[in-house]
PDB file of C-alpha atoms in Angstrom:
ATOM      1  CA  MET A   1     -11.370  14.890  14.729  1.00  0.00           C
ATOM      2  CA  ALA A   2     -10.763  11.469  13.204  1.00  0.00           C
ATOM      3  CA  VAL A   3     -13.478   8.892  13.666  1.00  0.00           C
ATOM      4  CA  GLY A   4     -12.211   5.853  15.559  1.00  0.00           C
ATOM      5  CA  LEU A   5     -11.795   2.750  13.450  1.00  0.00           C
ATOM      6  CA  LYS A   6     -13.333   0.678  16.231  1.00  0.00           C
ATOM      7  CA  ASP A   7     -16.669   2.473  15.775  1.00  0.00           C
ATOM      8  CA  SER A   8     -18.846  -0.199  14.113  1.00  0.00           C
ATOM      9  CA  THR A   9     -22.016   1.907  13.816  1.00  0.00           C
ATOM     10  CA  ILE A  10     -21.343   2.649  10.138  1.00  0.00           C
ATOM     11  CA  LYS A  11     -20.134  -0.814   9.232  1.00  0.00           C
ATOM     12  CA  VAL A  12     -21.562  -2.046   5.939  1.00  0.00           C
ATOM     13  CA  GLU A  13     -23.494  -5.231   6.621  1.00  0.00           C
ATOM     14  CA  ARG A  14     -23.323  -7.916   3.998  1.00  0.00           C
ATOM     15  CA  PRO A  15     -26.744  -9.133   2.824  1.00  0.00           C
ATOM     16  CA  ALA A  16     -27.771 -12.485   4.297  1.00  0.00           C
ATOM     17  CA  LYS A  17     -28.257 -13.864   0.776  1.00  0.00           C
ATOM     18  CA  THR A  18     -26.845 -13.013  -2.623  1.00  0.00           C
ATOM     19  CA  LEU A  19     -29.089 -11.901  -5.474  1.00  0.00           C
ATOM     20  CA  ARG A  20     -28.597 -15.323  -7.056  1.00  0.00           C
ATOM     21  CA  GLU A  21     -29.715 -17.087  -3.875  1.00  0.00           C
ATOM     22  CA  LEU A  22     -32.755 -14.826  -3.568  1.00  0.00           C
ATOM     23  CA  ALA A  23     -33.706 -15.522  -7.192  1.00  0.00           C
ATOM     24  CA  LEU A  24     -33.207 -19.256  -6.617  1.00  0.00           C
ATOM     25  CA  ASP A  25     -35.522 -19.159  -3.593  1.00  0.00           C
ATOM     26  CA  LYS A  26     -38.180 -17.301  -5.585  1.00  0.00           C
ATOM     27  CA  VAL A  27     -38.202 -19.710  -8.529  1.00  0.00           C
ATOM     28  CA  ARG A  28     -38.109 -22.769  -6.261  1.00  0.00           C
ATOM     29  CA  GLU A  29     -41.019 -21.343  -4.255  1.00  0.00           C
ATOM     30  CA  ALA A  30     -42.921 -20.627  -7.497  1.00  0.00           C
ATOM     31  CA  ILE A  31     -42.519 -24.276  -8.496  1.00  0.00           C
ATOM     32  CA  ASP A  32     -43.498 -25.589  -5.060  1.00  0.00           C
ATOM     33  CA  SER A  33     -46.555 -23.308  -4.895  1.00  0.00           C
ATOM     34  CA  GLY A  34     -47.774 -24.389  -8.323  1.00  0.00           C
ATOM     35  CA  HIS A  35     -47.244 -20.980  -9.938  1.00  0.00           C
ATOM     36  CA  PHE A  36     -45.039 -22.872 -12.394  1.00  0.00           C
ATOM     37  CA  LYS A  37     -46.587 -26.271 -13.077  1.00  0.00           C
ATOM     38  CA  PRO A  38     -44.954 -29.517 -14.276  1.00  0.00           C
ATOM     39  CA  GLY A  39     -44.284 -29.219 -17.996  1.00  0.00           C
ATOM     40  CA  ASP A  40     -44.334 -25.393 -18.052  1.00  0.00           C
ATOM     41  CA  ARG A  41     -41.557 -23.814 -20.120  1.00  0.00           C
ATOM     42  CA  LEU A  42     -39.165 -21.579 -18.208  1.00  0.00           C
ATOM     43  CA  VAL A  43     -38.211 -18.870 -20.686  1.00  0.00           C
ATOM     44  CA  GLU A  44     -35.060 -16.977 -19.681  1.00  0.00           C
ATOM     45  CA  ARG A  45     -36.273 -13.627 -21.034  1.00  0.00           C
ATOM     46  CA  ASP A  46     -39.557 -13.879 -19.111  1.00  0.00           C
ATOM     47  CA  LEU A  47     -37.816 -14.930 -15.887  1.00  0.00           C
ATOM     48  CA  CYS A  48     -35.407 -11.993 -16.166  1.00  0.00           C
ATOM     49  CA  ALA A  49     -38.367  -9.619 -16.355  1.00  0.00           C
ATOM     50  CA  GLN A  50     -40.339 -11.327 -13.578  1.00  0.00           C
ATOM     51  CA  LEU A  51     -37.400 -11.564 -11.174  1.00  0.00           C
ATOM     52  CA  GLY A  52     -35.693  -8.323 -12.123  1.00  0.00           C
ATOM     53  CA  VAL A  53     -32.292  -9.994 -12.490  1.00  0.00           C
ATOM     54  CA  SER A  54     -29.789 -10.570 -15.270  1.00  0.00           C
ATOM     55  CA  ARG A  55     -29.871 -13.458 -17.739  1.00  0.00           C
ATOM     56  CA  THR A  56     -26.628 -14.731 -16.194  1.00  0.00           C
ATOM     57  CA  ILE A  57     -28.316 -15.146 -12.821  1.00  0.00           C
ATOM     58  CA  VAL A  58     -31.383 -16.778 -14.393  1.00  0.00           C
ATOM     59  CA  ARG A  59     -29.171 -19.317 -16.182  1.00  0.00           C
ATOM     60  CA  GLU A  60     -27.334 -20.111 -12.945  1.00  0.00           C
ATOM     61  CA  VAL A  61     -30.656 -20.562 -11.154  1.00  0.00           C
ATOM     62  CA  LEU A  62     -31.987 -22.902 -13.836  1.00  0.00           C
ATOM     63  CA  ARG A  63     -28.800 -24.989 -13.784  1.00  0.00           C
ATOM     64  CA  HIS A  64     -29.036 -25.285 -10.000  1.00  0.00           C
ATOM     65  CA  LEU A  65     -32.701 -26.314 -10.123  1.00  0.00           C
ATOM     66  CA  GLU A  66     -31.847 -28.865 -12.798  1.00  0.00           C
ATOM     67  CA  SER A  67     -29.269 -30.393 -10.435  1.00  0.00           C
ATOM     68  CA  GLU A  68     -32.017 -30.611  -7.778  1.00  0.00           C
ATOM     69  CA  GLY A  69     -34.374 -32.387 -10.153  1.00  0.00           C
ATOM     70  CA  LEU A  70     -36.943 -29.585 -10.266  1.00  0.00           C
ATOM     71  CA  VAL A  71     -36.087 -28.473 -13.815  1.00  0.00           C
ATOM     72  CA  ALA A  72     -35.492 -30.566 -16.939  1.00  0.00           C
ATOM     73  CA  ASN A  73     -33.680 -29.296 -20.029  1.00  0.00           C
ATOM     74  CA  LEU A  74     -35.311 -30.765 -23.122  1.00  0.00           C
ATOM     75  CA  PRO A  75     -33.740 -30.778 -26.604  1.00  0.00           C
ATOM     76  CA  ASN A  76     -35.303 -28.182 -28.933  1.00  0.00           C
ATOM     77  CA  LYS A  77     -37.516 -26.947 -26.104  1.00  0.00           C
ATOM     78  CA  GLY A  78     -35.222 -25.709 -23.354  1.00  0.00           C
ATOM     79  CA  PRO A  79     -35.829 -25.743 -19.616  1.00  0.00           C
ATOM     80  CA  ILE A  80     -39.225 -26.827 -18.264  1.00  0.00           C
ATOM     81  CA  VAL A  81     -40.561 -27.603 -14.817  1.00  0.00           C
ATOM     82  CA  ALA A  82     -39.737 -31.284 -14.377  1.00  0.00           C
ATOM     83  CA  ARG A  83     -42.616 -33.722 -14.244  1.00  0.00           C
ATOM     84  CA  LEU A  84     -42.583 -35.731 -11.040  1.00  0.00           C
ATOM     85  CA  ASP A  85     -41.665 -39.353 -11.457  1.00  0.00           C
ATOM     86  CA  ALA A  86     -43.892 -41.748  -9.503  1.00  0.00           C
ATOM     87  CA  ASP A  87     -41.131 -44.323  -9.009  1.00  0.00           C
ATOM     88  CA  GLU A  88     -38.671 -41.707  -7.757  1.00  0.00           C
ATOM     89  CA  ALA A  89     -41.304 -40.372  -5.348  1.00  0.00           C
ATOM     90  CA  ARG A  90     -41.953 -43.900  -4.074  1.00  0.00           C
ATOM     91  CA  GLN A  91     -38.254 -44.373  -3.359  1.00  0.00           C
ATOM     92  CA  ILE A  92     -38.048 -41.039  -1.531  1.00  0.00           C
ATOM     93  CA  TYR A  93     -40.928 -42.061   0.735  1.00  0.00           C
ATOM     94  CA  GLU A  94     -39.290 -45.441   1.357  1.00  0.00           C
ATOM     95  CA  ILE A  95     -36.140 -43.664   2.552  1.00  0.00           C
ATOM     96  CA  ARG A  96     -38.184 -41.246   4.640  1.00  0.00           C
ATOM     97  CA  GLY A  97     -40.114 -44.066   6.269  1.00  0.00           C
ATOM     98  CA  ALA A  98     -37.017 -46.043   7.183  1.00  0.00           C
ATOM     99  CA  LEU A  99     -35.122 -43.080   8.633  1.00  0.00           C
ATOM    100  CA  GLU A 100     -38.017 -41.290  10.328  1.00  0.00           C
ATOM    101  CA  GLY A 101     -39.331 -44.522  11.824  1.00  0.00           C
ATOM    102  CA  MET A 102     -35.885 -45.253  13.249  1.00  0.00           C
ATOM    103  CA  ALA A 103     -35.566 -41.732  14.681  1.00  0.00           C
ATOM    104  CA  ALA A 104     -39.038 -41.859  16.260  1.00  0.00           C
ATOM    105  CA  ARG A 105     -38.253 -45.193  17.913  1.00  0.00           C
ATOM    106  CA  LEU A 106     -34.977 -43.865  19.312  1.00  0.00           C
ATOM    107  CA  CYS A 107     -36.687 -40.717  20.609  1.00  0.00           C
ATOM    108  CA  ALA A 108     -39.206 -42.849  22.500  1.00  0.00           C
ATOM    109  CA  GLU A 109     -36.479 -45.017  23.978  1.00  0.00           C
ATOM    110  CA  ARG A 110     -34.577 -41.924  25.132  1.00  0.00           C
ATOM    111  CA  HIS A 111     -37.324 -41.017  27.703  1.00  0.00           C
ATOM    112  CA  ASP A 112     -36.424 -37.331  27.400  1.00  0.00           C
ATOM    113  CA  SER A 113     -39.211 -34.815  28.082  1.00  0.00           C
ATOM    114  CA  THR A 114     -37.356 -32.085  26.182  1.00  0.00           C
ATOM    115  CA  ILE A 115     -37.870 -34.084  22.972  1.00  0.00           C
ATOM    116  CA  VAL A 116     -41.629 -34.042  23.462  1.00  0.00           C
ATOM    117  CA  GLU A 117     -41.592 -30.320  24.273  1.00  0.00           C
ATOM    118  CA  ALA A 118     -39.588 -29.474  21.158  1.00  0.00           C
ATOM    119  CA  LEU A 119     -41.804 -31.626  18.908  1.00  0.00           C
ATOM    120  CA  GLU A 120     -44.952 -30.093  20.388  1.00  0.00           C
ATOM    121  CA  GLY A 121     -43.555 -26.629  19.695  1.00  0.00           C
ATOM    122  CA  ALA A 122     -42.911 -27.491  16.047  1.00  0.00           C
ATOM    123  CA  LEU A 123     -46.355 -29.066  15.711  1.00  0.00           C
ATOM    124  CA  TYR A 124     -47.974 -25.959  17.192  1.00  0.00           C
ATOM    125  CA  ASP A 125     -46.207 -23.890  14.524  1.00  0.00           C
ATOM    126  CA  ILE A 126     -47.426 -26.261  11.791  1.00  0.00           C
ATOM    127  CA  ARG A 127     -51.033 -25.910  12.922  1.00  0.00           C
ATOM    128  CA  GLN A 128     -50.704 -22.138  13.237  1.00  0.00           C
ATOM    129  CA  CYS A 129     -49.326 -21.874   9.699  1.00  0.00           C
ATOM    130  CA  TYR A 130     -52.187 -24.015   8.401  1.00  0.00           C
ATOM    131  CA  ARG A 131     -54.676 -21.692  10.107  1.00  0.00           C
ATOM    132  CA  GLU A 132     -53.004 -18.704   8.470  1.00  0.00           C
ATOM    133  CA  LYS A 133     -52.823 -20.547   5.111  1.00  0.00           C
ATOM    134  CA  ASP A 134     -49.064 -19.992   5.176  1.00  0.00           C
ATOM    135  CA  MET A 135     -47.895 -22.964   3.093  1.00  0.00           C
ATOM    136  CA  PRO A 136     -44.178 -21.991   3.061  1.00  0.00           C
ATOM    137  CA  GLY A 137     -44.480 -21.767   6.863  1.00  0.00           C
ATOM    138  CA  VAL A 138     -46.003 -25.249   6.985  1.00  0.00           C
ATOM    139  CA  LEU A 139     -43.036 -26.594   5.008  1.00  0.00           C
ATOM    140  CA  ALA A 140     -40.482 -24.842   7.232  1.00  0.00           C
ATOM    141  CA  SER A 141     -42.179 -25.941  10.475  1.00  0.00           C
ATOM    142  CA  THR A 142     -42.498 -29.519   9.226  1.00  0.00           C
ATOM    143  CA  SER A 143     -38.785 -29.594   8.440  1.00  0.00           C
ATOM    144  CA  ALA A 144     -38.141 -28.250  11.959  1.00  0.00           C
ATOM    145  CA  PHE A 145     -40.251 -31.085  13.423  1.00  0.00           C
ATOM    146  CA  TYR A 146     -38.119 -33.710  11.719  1.00  0.00           C
ATOM    147  CA  GLN A 147     -34.878 -31.953  12.544  1.00  0.00           C
ATOM    148  CA  VAL A 148     -35.838 -32.280  16.221  1.00  0.00           C
ATOM    149  CA  LEU A 149     -36.632 -35.953  15.693  1.00  0.00           C
ATOM    150  CA  PHE A 150     -33.128 -36.663  14.348  1.00  0.00           C
ATOM    151  CA  SER A 151     -31.000 -34.169  16.268  1.00  0.00           C
ATOM    152  CA  LYS A 152     -32.326 -35.096  19.711  1.00  0.00           C
ATOM    153  CA  VAL A 153     -30.992 -38.632  19.298  1.00  0.00           C
ATOM    154  CA  ASP A 154     -27.739 -37.545  17.635  1.00  0.00           C
ATOM    155  CA  ARG A 155     -28.576 -39.061  14.251  1.00  0.00           C
ATOM    156  CA  HIS A 156     -26.814 -36.336  12.302  1.00  0.00           C
ATOM    157  CA  VAL A 157     -25.742 -38.620   9.457  1.00  0.00           C
ATOM    158  CA  ALA A 158     -29.343 -39.723   8.917  1.00  0.00           C
ATOM    159  CA  TRP A 159     -30.487 -36.096   9.029  1.00  0.00           C
ATOM    160  CA  GLY A 160     -27.793 -35.259   6.494  1.00  0.00           C
ATOM    161  CA  ILE A 161     -29.226 -37.892   4.141  1.00  0.00           C
ATOM    162  CA  VAL A 162     -32.708 -36.439   4.600  1.00  0.00           C
ATOM    163  CA  ASN A 163     -31.313 -32.956   3.919  1.00  0.00           C
ATOM    164  CA  LEU A 164     -29.854 -34.144   0.618  1.00  0.00           C
ATOM    165  CA  LEU A 165     -33.407 -34.989  -0.383  1.00  0.00           C
ATOM    166  CA  THR A 166     -34.971 -31.895   1.206  1.00  0.00           C
ATOM    167  CA  VAL A 167     -35.735 -30.082  -2.055  1.00  0.00           C
ATOM    168  CA  ARG A 168     -37.488 -33.100  -3.551  1.00  0.00           C
ATOM    169  CA  ILE A 169     -39.183 -33.951  -0.258  1.00  0.00           C
ATOM    170  CA  ASN A 170     -40.512 -30.392   0.026  1.00  0.00           C
ATOM    171  CA  HIS A 171     -41.622 -30.475  -3.613  1.00  0.00           C
ATOM    172  CA  LEU A 172     -43.705 -33.558  -2.828  1.00  0.00           C
ATOM    173  CA  ARG A 173     -44.783 -32.150   0.535  1.00  0.00           C
ATOM    174  CA  SER A 174     -45.902 -28.899  -1.104  1.00  0.00           C
ATOM    175  CA  MET A 175     -48.455 -30.971  -3.034  1.00  0.00           C
ATOM    176  CA  THR A 176     -49.659 -33.224  -0.231  1.00  0.00           C
ATOM    177  CA  ILE A 177     -50.170 -30.468   2.373  1.00  0.00           C
ATOM    178  CA  LYS A 178     -52.680 -28.704   0.112  1.00  0.00           C
ATOM    179  CA  THR A 179     -54.938 -31.727  -0.425  1.00  0.00           C
ATOM    180  CA  ASP A 180     -58.350 -31.987   1.231  1.00  0.00           C
ATOM    181  CA  ASN A 181     -58.239 -32.418   5.007  1.00  0.00           C
ATOM    182  CA  ARG A 182     -54.442 -32.792   5.118  1.00  0.00           C
ATOM    183  CA  ASN A 183     -54.341 -29.783   7.451  1.00  0.00           C
ATOM    184  CA  VAL A 184     -56.211 -31.964   9.964  1.00  0.00           C
ATOM    185  CA  GLU A 185     -54.971 -35.477   9.202  1.00  0.00           C
ATOM    186  CA  GLY A 186     -51.264 -34.609   8.909  1.00  0.00           C
ATOM    187  CA  PRO A 187     -50.938 -32.871  12.302  1.00  0.00           C
ATOM    188  CA  ALA A 188     -53.106 -35.580  13.916  1.00  0.00           C
ATOM    189  CA  GLN A 189     -50.705 -38.248  12.637  1.00  0.00           C
ATOM    190  CA  MET A 190     -47.745 -36.257  13.941  1.00  0.00           C
ATOM    191  CA  GLU A 191     -49.507 -35.920  17.298  1.00  0.00           C
ATOM    192  CA  ARG A 192     -49.641 -39.722  17.479  1.00  0.00           C
ATOM    193  CA  ILE A 193     -45.874 -39.856  16.933  1.00  0.00           C
ATOM    194  CA  ILE A 194     -45.395 -37.414  19.815  1.00  0.00           C
ATOM    195  CA  GLU A 195     -47.775 -39.342  22.080  1.00  0.00           C
ATOM    196  CA  ALA A 196     -45.925 -42.613  21.499  1.00  0.00           C
ATOM    197  CA  ILE A 197     -42.623 -40.863  22.274  1.00  0.00           C
ATOM    198  CA  ARG A 198     -44.159 -39.379  25.426  1.00  0.00           C
ATOM    199  CA  GLN A 199     -45.219 -42.879  26.519  1.00  0.00           C
ATOM    200  CA  GLY A 200     -41.762 -44.300  25.788  1.00  0.00           C
ATOM    201  CA  ASP A 201     -43.342 -46.680  23.268  1.00  0.00           C
ATOM    202  CA  GLY A 202     -40.618 -47.275  20.704  1.00  0.00           C
ATOM    203  CA  GLU A 203     -42.613 -49.664  18.529  1.00  0.00           C
ATOM    204  CA  GLY A 204     -45.648 -47.380  18.657  1.00  0.00           C
ATOM    205  CA  ALA A 205     -43.557 -44.372  17.660  1.00  0.00           C
ATOM    206  CA  TYR A 206     -42.069 -46.329  14.771  1.00  0.00           C
ATOM    207  CA  ARG A 207     -45.503 -47.418  13.530  1.00  0.00           C
ATOM    208  CA  ALA A 208     -46.932 -43.905  13.900  1.00  0.00           C
ATOM    209  CA  ALA A 209     -44.065 -42.436  11.874  1.00  0.00           C
ATOM    210  CA  MET A 210     -44.478 -45.112   9.200  1.00  0.00           C
ATOM    211  CA  ASP A 211     -48.247 -44.531   9.050  1.00  0.00           C
ATOM    212  CA  HIS A 212     -47.666 -40.822   8.512  1.00  0.00           C
ATOM    213  CA  VAL A 213     -45.199 -41.424   5.681  1.00  0.00           C
ATOM    214  CA  THR A 214     -47.395 -44.103   4.090  1.00  0.00           C
ATOM    215  CA  SER A 215     -50.359 -41.736   4.103  1.00  0.00           C
ATOM    216  CA  ALA A 216     -48.298 -38.949   2.502  1.00  0.00           C
ATOM    217  CA  ALA A 217     -46.943 -41.377  -0.119  1.00  0.00           C
ATOM    218  CA  ALA A 218     -50.461 -42.446  -1.125  1.00  0.00           C
ATOM    219  CA  ILE A 219     -51.558 -38.813  -1.487  1.00  0.00           C
ATOM    220  CA  ALA A 220     -48.470 -37.939  -3.537  1.00  0.00           C
ATOM    221  CA  GLU A 221     -49.024 -40.928  -5.825  1.00  0.00           C
ATOM    222  CA  ALA A 222     -52.605 -39.792  -6.487  1.00  0.00           C
ATOM    223  CA  VAL A 223     -51.499 -36.211  -7.193  1.00  0.00           C
ATOM    224  CA  ILE A 224     -48.704 -37.319  -9.537  1.00  0.00           C
ATOM    225  CA  SER A 225     -51.107 -39.634 -11.363  1.00  0.00           C
ATOM    226  CA  ALA A 226     -53.586 -36.782 -11.803  1.00  0.00           C
ATOM    227  CA  GLN A 227     -50.840 -34.547 -13.216  1.00  0.00           C
ATOM    228  CA  SER A 228     -49.697 -37.170 -15.702  1.00  0.00           C
ATOM    229  CA  PRO A 229     -50.247 -36.171 -19.373  1.00  0.00           C
ATOM    230  CA  ALA A 230     -52.078 -39.456 -19.850  1.00  0.00           C
ATOM    231  CA  ALA A 231     -54.508 -38.667 -17.023  1.00  0.00           C
TER     232      ALA A 231
END
């Protein structure tokens, strides 16, 4: 008896990500976690062995990370983990402050309880990930917090701009979230943003968002300075 073509129980499911995308995630995570440090050489042969993928995939991954600013290709040396540039970081935080402050103000002026509920849910996840020492989870939950902030007031263009910087923002964030007491201070600052939004205090929400970004910028500047070859 022929098996009906409409029977989907044996359908071959496509993997959610390609091997290249999985390798890209792994190397990016290794850079963000500090497994590969600024200035470290990224030798193709070694990466092939560590990742268990072909040299073609490794080269594609390195080219992609170079386009994101996480890898630099130096003459006579090859690819290395890019050293963070203090001025570039400062500009990223300036953009973050302007956009996140605007979004926080608009959220407060919206007087929508669902915004507060969604932000509180994301903040709960951030704290839980800190407790479990799940740093990738902290990054993902923090991104979710800000996505709520922008999406709930229909600022999709602004969120798109933030997303263009997501890799570099997360690279900076991966450093700041591991500094002393950031697991307490960061969520407390975000709680103040939520409280101002709950109170419908647009100016307070703006200031709270700016304070949070300013604090993160100062921490990042100190970390980058400490990592400088001249330090």
